[in-house]
Short mmCIF file of C-alpha atoms and ligand atoms in Angstrom, two decimals:
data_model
loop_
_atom_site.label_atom_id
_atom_site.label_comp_id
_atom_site.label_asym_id
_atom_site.label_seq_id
_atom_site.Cartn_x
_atom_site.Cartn_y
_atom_site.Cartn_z
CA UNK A 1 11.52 -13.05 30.73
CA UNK A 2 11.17 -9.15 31.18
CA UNK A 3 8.38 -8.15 33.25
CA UNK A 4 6.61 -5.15 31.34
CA UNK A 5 4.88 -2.39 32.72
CA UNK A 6 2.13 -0.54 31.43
CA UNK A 7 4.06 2.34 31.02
CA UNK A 8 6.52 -0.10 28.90
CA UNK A 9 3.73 -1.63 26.59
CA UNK A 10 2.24 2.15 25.62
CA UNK A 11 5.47 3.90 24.87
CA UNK A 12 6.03 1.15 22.59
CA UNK A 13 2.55 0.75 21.12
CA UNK A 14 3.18 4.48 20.66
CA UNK A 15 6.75 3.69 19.00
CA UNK A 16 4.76 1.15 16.64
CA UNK A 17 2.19 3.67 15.40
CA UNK A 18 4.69 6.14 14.42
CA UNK A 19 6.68 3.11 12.52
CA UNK A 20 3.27 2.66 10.59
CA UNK A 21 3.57 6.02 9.42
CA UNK A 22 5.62 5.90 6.65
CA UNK A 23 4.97 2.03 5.84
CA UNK A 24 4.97 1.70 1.99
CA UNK A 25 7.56 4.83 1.89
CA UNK A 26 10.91 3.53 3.25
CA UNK A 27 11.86 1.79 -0.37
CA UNK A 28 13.72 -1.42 1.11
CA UNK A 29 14.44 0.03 4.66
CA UNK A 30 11.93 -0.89 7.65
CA UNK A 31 9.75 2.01 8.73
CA UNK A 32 10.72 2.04 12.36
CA UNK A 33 9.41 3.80 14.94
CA UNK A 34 11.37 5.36 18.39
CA UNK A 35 10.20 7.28 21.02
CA UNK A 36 12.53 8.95 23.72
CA UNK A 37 11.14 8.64 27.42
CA UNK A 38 12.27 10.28 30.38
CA UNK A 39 11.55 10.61 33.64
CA UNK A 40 12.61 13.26 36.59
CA UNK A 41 10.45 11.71 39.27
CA UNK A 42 7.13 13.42 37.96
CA UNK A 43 6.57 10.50 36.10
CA UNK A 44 7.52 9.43 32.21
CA UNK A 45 6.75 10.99 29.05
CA UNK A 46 7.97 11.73 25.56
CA UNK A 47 10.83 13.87 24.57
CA UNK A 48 11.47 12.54 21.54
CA UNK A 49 9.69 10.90 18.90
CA UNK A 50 10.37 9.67 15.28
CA UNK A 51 9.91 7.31 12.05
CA UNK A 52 12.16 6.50 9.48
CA UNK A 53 12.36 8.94 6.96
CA UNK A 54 10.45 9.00 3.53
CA UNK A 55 13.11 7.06 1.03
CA UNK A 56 14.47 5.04 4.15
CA UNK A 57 16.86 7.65 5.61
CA UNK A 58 17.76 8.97 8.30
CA UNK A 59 16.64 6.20 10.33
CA UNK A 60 14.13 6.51 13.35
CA UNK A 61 16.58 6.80 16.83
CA UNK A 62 18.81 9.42 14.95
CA UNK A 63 15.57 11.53 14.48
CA UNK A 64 14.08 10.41 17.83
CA UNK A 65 17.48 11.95 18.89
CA UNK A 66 17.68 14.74 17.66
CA UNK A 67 14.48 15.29 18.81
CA UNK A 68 15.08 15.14 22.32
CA UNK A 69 18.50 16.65 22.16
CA UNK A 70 19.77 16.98 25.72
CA UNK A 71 16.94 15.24 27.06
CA UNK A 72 17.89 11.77 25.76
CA UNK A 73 20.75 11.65 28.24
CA UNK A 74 19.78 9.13 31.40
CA UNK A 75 16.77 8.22 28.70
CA UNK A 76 14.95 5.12 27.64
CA UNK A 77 14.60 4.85 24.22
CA UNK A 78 11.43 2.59 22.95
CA UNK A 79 12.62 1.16 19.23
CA UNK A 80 10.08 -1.34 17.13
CA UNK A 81 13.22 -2.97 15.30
CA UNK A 82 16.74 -3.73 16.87
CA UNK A 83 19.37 -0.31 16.40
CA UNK A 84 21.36 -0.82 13.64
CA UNK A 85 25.01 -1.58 13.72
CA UNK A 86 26.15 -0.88 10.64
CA UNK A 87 27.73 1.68 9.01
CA UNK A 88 25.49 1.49 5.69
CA UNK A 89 24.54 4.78 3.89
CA UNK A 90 24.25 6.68 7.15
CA UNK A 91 26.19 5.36 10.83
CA UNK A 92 25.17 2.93 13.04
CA UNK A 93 21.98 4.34 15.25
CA UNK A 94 23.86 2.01 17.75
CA UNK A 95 27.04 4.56 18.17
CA UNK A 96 23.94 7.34 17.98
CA UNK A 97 22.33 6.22 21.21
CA UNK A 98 25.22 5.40 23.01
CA UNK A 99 26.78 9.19 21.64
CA UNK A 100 23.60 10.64 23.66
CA UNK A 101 24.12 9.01 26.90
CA UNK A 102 20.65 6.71 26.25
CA UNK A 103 20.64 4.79 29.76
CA UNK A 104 17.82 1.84 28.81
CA UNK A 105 17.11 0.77 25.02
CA UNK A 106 13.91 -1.33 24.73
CA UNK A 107 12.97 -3.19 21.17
CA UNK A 108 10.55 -5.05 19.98
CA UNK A 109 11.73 -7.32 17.24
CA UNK A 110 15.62 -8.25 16.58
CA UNK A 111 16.78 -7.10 12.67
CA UNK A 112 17.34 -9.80 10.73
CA UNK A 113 19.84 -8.17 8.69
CA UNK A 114 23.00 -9.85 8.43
CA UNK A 115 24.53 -6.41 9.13
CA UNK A 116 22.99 -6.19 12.37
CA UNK A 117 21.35 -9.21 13.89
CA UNK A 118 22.22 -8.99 17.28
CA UNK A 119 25.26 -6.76 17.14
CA UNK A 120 23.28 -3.47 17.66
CA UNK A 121 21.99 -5.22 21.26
CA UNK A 122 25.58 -6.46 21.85
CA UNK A 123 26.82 -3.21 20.76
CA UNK A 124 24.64 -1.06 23.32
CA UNK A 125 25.40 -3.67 25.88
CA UNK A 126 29.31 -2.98 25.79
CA UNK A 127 28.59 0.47 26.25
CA UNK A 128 26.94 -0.36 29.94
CA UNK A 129 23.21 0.66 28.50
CA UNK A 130 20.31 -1.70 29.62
CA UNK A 131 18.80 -3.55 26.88
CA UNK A 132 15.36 -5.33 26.85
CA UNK A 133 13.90 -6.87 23.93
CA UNK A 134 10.92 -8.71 22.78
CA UNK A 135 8.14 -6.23 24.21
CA UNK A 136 5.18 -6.41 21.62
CA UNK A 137 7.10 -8.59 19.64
CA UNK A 138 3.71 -10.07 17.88
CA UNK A 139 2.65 -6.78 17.09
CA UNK A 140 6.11 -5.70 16.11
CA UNK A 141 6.24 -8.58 13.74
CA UNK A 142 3.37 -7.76 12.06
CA UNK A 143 4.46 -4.31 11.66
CA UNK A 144 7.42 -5.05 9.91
CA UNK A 145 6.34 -7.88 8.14
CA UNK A 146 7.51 -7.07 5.01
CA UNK A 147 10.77 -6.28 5.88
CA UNK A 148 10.87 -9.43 7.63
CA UNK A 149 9.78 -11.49 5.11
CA UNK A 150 12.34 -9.54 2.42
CA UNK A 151 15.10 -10.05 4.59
CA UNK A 152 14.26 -14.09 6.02
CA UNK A 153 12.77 -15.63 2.66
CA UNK A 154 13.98 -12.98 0.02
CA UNK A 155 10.19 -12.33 -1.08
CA UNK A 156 7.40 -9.84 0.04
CA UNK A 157 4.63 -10.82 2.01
CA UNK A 158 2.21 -11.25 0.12
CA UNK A 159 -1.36 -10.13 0.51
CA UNK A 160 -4.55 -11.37 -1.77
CA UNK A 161 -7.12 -8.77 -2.13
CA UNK A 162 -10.10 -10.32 -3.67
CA UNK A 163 -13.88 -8.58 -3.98
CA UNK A 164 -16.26 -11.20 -4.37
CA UNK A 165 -20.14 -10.89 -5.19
CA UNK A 166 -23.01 -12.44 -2.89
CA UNK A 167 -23.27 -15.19 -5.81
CA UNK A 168 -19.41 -16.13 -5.53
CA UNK A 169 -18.64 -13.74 -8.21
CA UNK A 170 -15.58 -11.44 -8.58
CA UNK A 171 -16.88 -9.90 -11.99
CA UNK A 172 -18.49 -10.73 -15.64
CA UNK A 173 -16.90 -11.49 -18.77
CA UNK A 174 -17.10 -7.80 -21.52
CA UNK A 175 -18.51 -5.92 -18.98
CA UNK A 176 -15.06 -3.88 -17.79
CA UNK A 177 -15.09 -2.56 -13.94
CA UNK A 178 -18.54 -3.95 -12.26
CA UNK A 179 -18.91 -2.45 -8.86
CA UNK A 180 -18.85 -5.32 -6.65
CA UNK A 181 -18.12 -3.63 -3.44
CA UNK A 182 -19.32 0.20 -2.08
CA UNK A 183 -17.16 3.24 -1.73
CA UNK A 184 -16.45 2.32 1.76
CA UNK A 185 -14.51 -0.79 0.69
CA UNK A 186 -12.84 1.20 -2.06
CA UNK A 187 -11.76 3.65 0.45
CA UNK A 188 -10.18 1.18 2.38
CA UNK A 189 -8.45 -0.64 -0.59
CA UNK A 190 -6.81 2.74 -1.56
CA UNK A 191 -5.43 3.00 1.80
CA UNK A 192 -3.89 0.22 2.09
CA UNK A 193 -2.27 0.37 -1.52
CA UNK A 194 -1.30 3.53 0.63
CA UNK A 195 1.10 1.48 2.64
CA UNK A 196 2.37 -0.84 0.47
CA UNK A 197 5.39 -0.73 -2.28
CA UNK A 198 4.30 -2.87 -4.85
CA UNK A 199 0.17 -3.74 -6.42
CA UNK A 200 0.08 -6.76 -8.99
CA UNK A 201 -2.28 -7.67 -11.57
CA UNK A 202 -2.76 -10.36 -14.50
CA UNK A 203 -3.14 -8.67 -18.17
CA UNK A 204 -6.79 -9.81 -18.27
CA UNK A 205 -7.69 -7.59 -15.33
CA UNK A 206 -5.84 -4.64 -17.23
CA UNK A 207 -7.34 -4.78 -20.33
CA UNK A 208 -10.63 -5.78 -19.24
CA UNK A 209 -10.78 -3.12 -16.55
CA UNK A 210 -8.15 -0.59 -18.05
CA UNK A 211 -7.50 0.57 -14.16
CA UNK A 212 -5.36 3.15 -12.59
CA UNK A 213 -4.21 1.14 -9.07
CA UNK A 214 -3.17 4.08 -7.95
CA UNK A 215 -4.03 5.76 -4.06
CA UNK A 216 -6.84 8.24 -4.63
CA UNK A 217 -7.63 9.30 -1.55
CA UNK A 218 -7.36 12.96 -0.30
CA UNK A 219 -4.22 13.55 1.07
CA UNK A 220 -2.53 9.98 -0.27
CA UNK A 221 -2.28 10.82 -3.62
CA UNK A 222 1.46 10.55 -3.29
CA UNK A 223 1.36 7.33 -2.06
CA UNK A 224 0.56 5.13 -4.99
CA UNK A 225 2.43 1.78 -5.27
CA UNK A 226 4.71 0.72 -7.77
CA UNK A 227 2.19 -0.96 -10.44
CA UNK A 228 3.05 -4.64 -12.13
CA UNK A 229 1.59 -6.69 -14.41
CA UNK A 230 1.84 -9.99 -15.50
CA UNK A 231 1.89 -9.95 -19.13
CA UNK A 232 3.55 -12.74 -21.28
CA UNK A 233 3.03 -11.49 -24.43
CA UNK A 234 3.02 -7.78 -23.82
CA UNK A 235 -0.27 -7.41 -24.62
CA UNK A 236 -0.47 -4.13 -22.40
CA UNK A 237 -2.13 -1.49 -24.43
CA UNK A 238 -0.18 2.02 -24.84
CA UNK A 239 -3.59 3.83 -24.55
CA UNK A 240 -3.99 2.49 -21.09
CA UNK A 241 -4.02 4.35 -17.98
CA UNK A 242 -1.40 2.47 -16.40
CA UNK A 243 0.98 3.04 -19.53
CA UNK A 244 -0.45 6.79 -20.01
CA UNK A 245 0.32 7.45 -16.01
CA UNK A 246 3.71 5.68 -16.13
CA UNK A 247 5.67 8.74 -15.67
CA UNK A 248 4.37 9.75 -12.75
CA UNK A 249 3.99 5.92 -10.58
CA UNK A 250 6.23 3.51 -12.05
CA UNK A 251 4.91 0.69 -13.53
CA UNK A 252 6.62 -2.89 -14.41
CA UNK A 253 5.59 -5.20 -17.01
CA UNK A 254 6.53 -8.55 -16.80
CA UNK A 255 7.14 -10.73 -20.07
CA UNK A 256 8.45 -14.47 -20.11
CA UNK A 257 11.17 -13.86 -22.24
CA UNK A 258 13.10 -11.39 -24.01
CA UNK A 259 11.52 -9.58 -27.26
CA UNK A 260 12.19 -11.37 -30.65
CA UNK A 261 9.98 -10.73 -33.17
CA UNK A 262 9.73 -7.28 -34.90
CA UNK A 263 5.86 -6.51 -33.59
CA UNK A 264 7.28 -7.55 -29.87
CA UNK A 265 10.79 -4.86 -30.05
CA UNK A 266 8.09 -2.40 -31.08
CA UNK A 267 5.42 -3.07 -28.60
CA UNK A 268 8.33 -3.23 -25.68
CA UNK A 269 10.06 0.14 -27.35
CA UNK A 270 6.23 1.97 -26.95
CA UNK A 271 5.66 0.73 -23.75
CA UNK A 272 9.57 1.84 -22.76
CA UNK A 273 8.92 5.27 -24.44
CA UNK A 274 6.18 6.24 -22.15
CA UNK A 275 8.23 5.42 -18.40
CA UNK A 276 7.19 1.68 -18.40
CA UNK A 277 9.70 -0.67 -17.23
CA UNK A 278 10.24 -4.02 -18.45
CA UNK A 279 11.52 -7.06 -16.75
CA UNK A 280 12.34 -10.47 -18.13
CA UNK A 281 11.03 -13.04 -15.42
CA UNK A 282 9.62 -16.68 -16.10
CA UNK A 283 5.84 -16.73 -14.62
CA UNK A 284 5.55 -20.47 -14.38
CA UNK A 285 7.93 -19.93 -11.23
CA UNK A 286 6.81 -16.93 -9.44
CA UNK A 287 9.51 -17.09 -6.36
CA UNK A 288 11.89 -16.14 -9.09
CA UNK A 289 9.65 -13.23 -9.98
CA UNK A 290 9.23 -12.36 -6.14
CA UNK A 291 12.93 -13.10 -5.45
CA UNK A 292 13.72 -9.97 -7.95
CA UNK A 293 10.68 -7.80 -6.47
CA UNK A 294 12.64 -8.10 -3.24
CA UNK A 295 16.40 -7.79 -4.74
CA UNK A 296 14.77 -4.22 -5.74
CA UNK A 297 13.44 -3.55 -2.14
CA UNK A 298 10.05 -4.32 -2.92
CA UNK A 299 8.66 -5.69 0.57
CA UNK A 300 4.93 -5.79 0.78
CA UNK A 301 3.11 -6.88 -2.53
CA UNK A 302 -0.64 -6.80 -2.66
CA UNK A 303 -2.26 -8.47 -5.27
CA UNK A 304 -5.73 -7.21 -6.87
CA UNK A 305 -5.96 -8.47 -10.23
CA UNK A 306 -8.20 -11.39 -11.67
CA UNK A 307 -8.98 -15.09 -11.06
CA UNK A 308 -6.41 -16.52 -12.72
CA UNK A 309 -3.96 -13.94 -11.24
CA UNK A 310 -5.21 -15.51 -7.54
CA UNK A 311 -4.85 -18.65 -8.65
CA UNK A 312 -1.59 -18.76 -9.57
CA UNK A 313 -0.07 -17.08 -6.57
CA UNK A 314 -2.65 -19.26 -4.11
CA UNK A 315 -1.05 -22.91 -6.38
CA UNK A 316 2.21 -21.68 -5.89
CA UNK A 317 2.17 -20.83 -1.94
CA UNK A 318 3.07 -17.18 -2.07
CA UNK A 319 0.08 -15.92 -0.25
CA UNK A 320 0.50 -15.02 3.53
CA UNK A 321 -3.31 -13.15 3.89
CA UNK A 322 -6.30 -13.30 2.60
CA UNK A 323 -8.29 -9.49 2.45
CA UNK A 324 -11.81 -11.10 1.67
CA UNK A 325 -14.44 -8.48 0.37
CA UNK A 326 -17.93 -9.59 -0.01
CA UNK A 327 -20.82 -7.21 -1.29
CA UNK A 328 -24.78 -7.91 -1.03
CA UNK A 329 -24.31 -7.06 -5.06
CA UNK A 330 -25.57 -9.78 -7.49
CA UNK A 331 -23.91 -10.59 -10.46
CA UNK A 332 -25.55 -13.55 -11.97
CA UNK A 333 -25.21 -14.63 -15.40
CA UNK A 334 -21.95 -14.67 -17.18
CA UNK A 335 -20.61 -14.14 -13.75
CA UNK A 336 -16.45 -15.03 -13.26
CA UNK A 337 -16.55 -17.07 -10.41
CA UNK A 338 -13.95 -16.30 -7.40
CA UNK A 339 -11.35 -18.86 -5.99
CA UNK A 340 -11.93 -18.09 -2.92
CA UNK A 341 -15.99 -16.92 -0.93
CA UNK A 342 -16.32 -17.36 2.62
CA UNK A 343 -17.49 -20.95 2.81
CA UNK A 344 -14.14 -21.49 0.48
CA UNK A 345 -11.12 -20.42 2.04
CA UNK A 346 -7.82 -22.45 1.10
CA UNK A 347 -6.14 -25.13 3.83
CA UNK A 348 -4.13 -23.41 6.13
CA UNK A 349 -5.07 -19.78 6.24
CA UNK A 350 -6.53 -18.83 9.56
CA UNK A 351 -9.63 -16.69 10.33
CA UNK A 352 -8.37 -13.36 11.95
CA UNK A 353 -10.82 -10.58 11.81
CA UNK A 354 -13.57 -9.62 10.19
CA UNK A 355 -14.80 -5.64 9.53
CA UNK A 356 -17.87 -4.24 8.29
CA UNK A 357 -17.20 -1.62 5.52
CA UNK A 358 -20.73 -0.15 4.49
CA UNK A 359 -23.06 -3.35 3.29
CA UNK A 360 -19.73 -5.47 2.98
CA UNK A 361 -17.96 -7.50 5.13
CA UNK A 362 -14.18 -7.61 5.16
CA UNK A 363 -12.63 -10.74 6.13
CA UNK A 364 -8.94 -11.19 7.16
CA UNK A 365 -7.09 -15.08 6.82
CA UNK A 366 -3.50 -15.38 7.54
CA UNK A 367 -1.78 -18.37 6.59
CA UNK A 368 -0.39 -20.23 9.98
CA UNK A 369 3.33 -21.27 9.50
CA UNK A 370 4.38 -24.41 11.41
CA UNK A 371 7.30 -22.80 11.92
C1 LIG B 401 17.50 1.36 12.33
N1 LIG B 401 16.55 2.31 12.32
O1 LIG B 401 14.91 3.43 11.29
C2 LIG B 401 15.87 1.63 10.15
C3 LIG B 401 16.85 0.60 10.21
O2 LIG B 401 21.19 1.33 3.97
P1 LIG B 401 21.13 1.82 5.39
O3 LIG B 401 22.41 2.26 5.91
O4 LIG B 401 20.01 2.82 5.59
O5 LIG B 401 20.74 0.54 6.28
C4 LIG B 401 19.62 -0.23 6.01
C5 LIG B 401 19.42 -1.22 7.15
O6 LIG B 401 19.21 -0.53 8.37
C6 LIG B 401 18.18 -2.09 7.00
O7 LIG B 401 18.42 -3.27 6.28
C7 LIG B 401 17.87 -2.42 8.45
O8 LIG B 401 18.76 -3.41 8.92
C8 LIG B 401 18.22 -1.12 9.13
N2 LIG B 401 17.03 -0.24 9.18
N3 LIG B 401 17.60 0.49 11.33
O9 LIG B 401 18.30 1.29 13.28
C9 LIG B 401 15.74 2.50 11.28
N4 LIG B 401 15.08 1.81 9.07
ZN1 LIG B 402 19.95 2.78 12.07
#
C-alpha cells in the first residue's frame, strides 16, 4: 500500500475536478483529468493542468503536457484514469509522458479498456518512471462511473430522477406539468442533465407534459443531453417540442418493432423529417436497449419520465441511484402515485446523502453491489 501525502491527495482531488469538467461532453471517451506537479525545493505546485477535450479528444496528459512544456521534465503527473496505451484515434498518452521526461505518474483508477488495462502502467514502468496507483480510487470511481460501467457491463449507469409530492405524488392525471418541486430543484436537475449524455422518458410523460429536457441554465445551454423516449407505437406527436427542437439536440425514439402499416411509415417518415432518430429495440428487455445506448457511447443515462417509466427500469435492475426530490406541495385528488417516497425506497439501494434545495429535500440512494 502507497502511503499518500497530503500534497498527493489535493493534486489529485484537483486532477478529479478538472475531469468533472467536461463530464457529459467526451461522447464515449472518459473525461479525465491531469495535473503536472513540480517541485525545485520551494515546494510543489501546478505547471500543467488539463481535461479531456470536448468530443473526447485530445486526451487529458497530452494537454496537461503541453501545458507545462519544459516543465514536465523530472515531473509528477496526477491522472484520474490509467494513461492510455493505445494507439486509437490519437497516440498513446503513455509514449506522451514518457516523450516529456515525466519522472512519477500517479492514477487513480486503472482503464478498463481492453486496449489499455494495465499496459499504460506497465508501459511507463519499462520506461524507468515511478508509478503509483489507487490514490482516491473511491472518488475516482465515482467520477468515471459511466465510463466504467460502459466499458465493465456494456450499459450506462443509470440514475432515477423522481420528484415526488408531500402526499406520495409525482403528478395528476390531464393536468400536464404540475410543479411539484421549486426552482431551486429545477436548477439543479438542469445541471445535472448538464453532465450527462443521454435523458429518458416514457411517451406518457411526453405527451402529457410535452417537455423540452433540455439544460436551460445560463451558460449550459449547450449542454443538453441526447433526448429518448420510449414509445412503442410512435405515438410521439410532430408538434412537440422534443420533435420541433430535434435539429438542434438529438432526440431518439424508440419503437418495438419495425414500421408496417401505412399510418406507422408515415408517422416514422414525419418524425425522421424533422432530425428525429429512430431505433428498433424490444422494451420488454431493456439491457438490450441499454446494451445499444452504450455501443453508441452513451455512458451516463438519467431517467426523468413517468411512473411506469420508473417502474420498468427499477423491475428490471438497471438502476444504480436513486435522486429523490420531495416538495412540501400537495397534490391530492387524482394524484399519480410515485414508486418510490422516502419511507419506500427499493431493497438494496443505500442512503447516501441528503441536500436541501429551497423547501425540498434531495435524497441520494445508491444501489450496494455485493461485488
Ligand atoms: C487517456 N486520457 O483523457 C482519455 C482516455 O479513441 P481514442 O483513441 O480517443 O481512445 C479512447 C480510449 O482512451 C478510451 O476508451 C479510454 O480507454 C481512453 N481514454 N485515456 O489516457 C484521456 N479520455
Ligand atoms: Zn490517452
Amino acid at each position: 500500500m502507497t502511503e499518500w501525502t497530503r500534497d498527493d491527495e489535493r493534486f489529485m482531488g484537483e486532477a478529479l475536478a478538472l475531469g468533472h469538467l467536461h463530464l457529459g461532453q467526451t461522447a464515449s471517451n472518459p473525461s479525465v483529468g491531469c495535473v503536472i506537479v513540480r517541485d525545485d525545493g520551494d515546494g510543489p505546485r501546478i505547471v500543467g493542468r488539463a481535461v479531456t477535450a470536448v468530443g473526447g479528444r485530445p486526451h487529458a496528459e497530452t494537454q496537461a503536457l503541453a501545458d507545462a512544456g519544459e516543465l514536465a521534465r523530472g515531473a509528477t503527473a496526477y491522472v484520474t484514469l490509467e494513461p492510455c496505451a493505445h494507439h486509437g484515434k490519437t497516440p498513446p498518452c503513455a509514449e506522451a509522458l514518457i516523450a516529456a521526461g515525466v519522472a512519477r505518474v500517479v492514477v487513480s483508477v486503472t482503464d478498463p479498456d481492453e486496449r489499455v488495462s494495465g499496459r499504460g502502467i506497465e508501459m511507463l514502468r519499462e520506461a524507468g518512471i515511478t508509478v503509483e496507483t489507487g490514490l482516491l480510487e473511491r472518488e475516482g470511481e465515482r467520477a468515471l462511473e459511466g465510463y466504467l460501467m460502459n466499458r465493465r457491463e456494456g450499459r450506462p449507469f443509470v440514475t432515477l430522477k423522481l420528484a415526488v409530492s408531500a402526499d406520495g405524488m409525482i403528478g395528476a392525471t390531464g393536468k400536464g406539468q404540475l410543479a411539484i418541486t421549486g426552482p431551486e430543484s429545477r436548477a439543479e436537475v438542469h445541471r445535472l442533465r448538464s453532465e450527462i449524455d443521454a435523458i429518458l422518458i416514457g411517451i406518457g410523460t411526453a405527451i402529457a407534459d410535452d417537455p423540452e429536457l433540455t439544460t436551460r441554465l445560463p451558460g449550459l445551454e449547450h449542454r443538453s443531453p441526447i433526448r429518448i423516449v420510449l414509445d412503442r407505437k410512435l405515438e410521439l406527436p410532430v408538434t412537440s417540442k422534443l420533435v420541433q427542437s430535434a435539429r438542434k439536440v438529438p432526440v431518439i425514439v424508440v419503437i418495438d418493432e419495425e414500421a408496417t402499416t401505412f399510418s406507422e411509415k408515415a408517422r416514422r417518415d414525419a418524425l425522421e423529417a424533422e432530425g428525429v432518430e429512430i431505433l428498433v429495440c424490444q422494451q420488454d428487455d431493456l439491457s438490450d436497449l441499454l446494451g445499444a445506448l452504450a455501443t453508441r457511447g452513451i455512458s451516463s443515462l438519467l431517467v426523468e419520465g413517468g411512473a411506469k417509466t420508473a417502474q420498468l427500469f427499477l423491475n428490471a435492475g438497471l438502476v444504480d441511484r436513486i435522486l429523490l426530490f420531495t416538495s412540501t406541495v400537495t397534490v391530492g385528488e387524482g394524484g399519480v402515485a410515485s414508486p418510490i417516497d422516502r419511507k419506500l425506497v427499493p431493497v438494496g439501494f443505500v442512503h447516501r446523502a441528503s441536500h436541501s434545495f429551497g423547501n425540498d429535500i434531495l435524497d441520494e440512494y445508491e444501489y450496494e453491489r455485493s461485488s
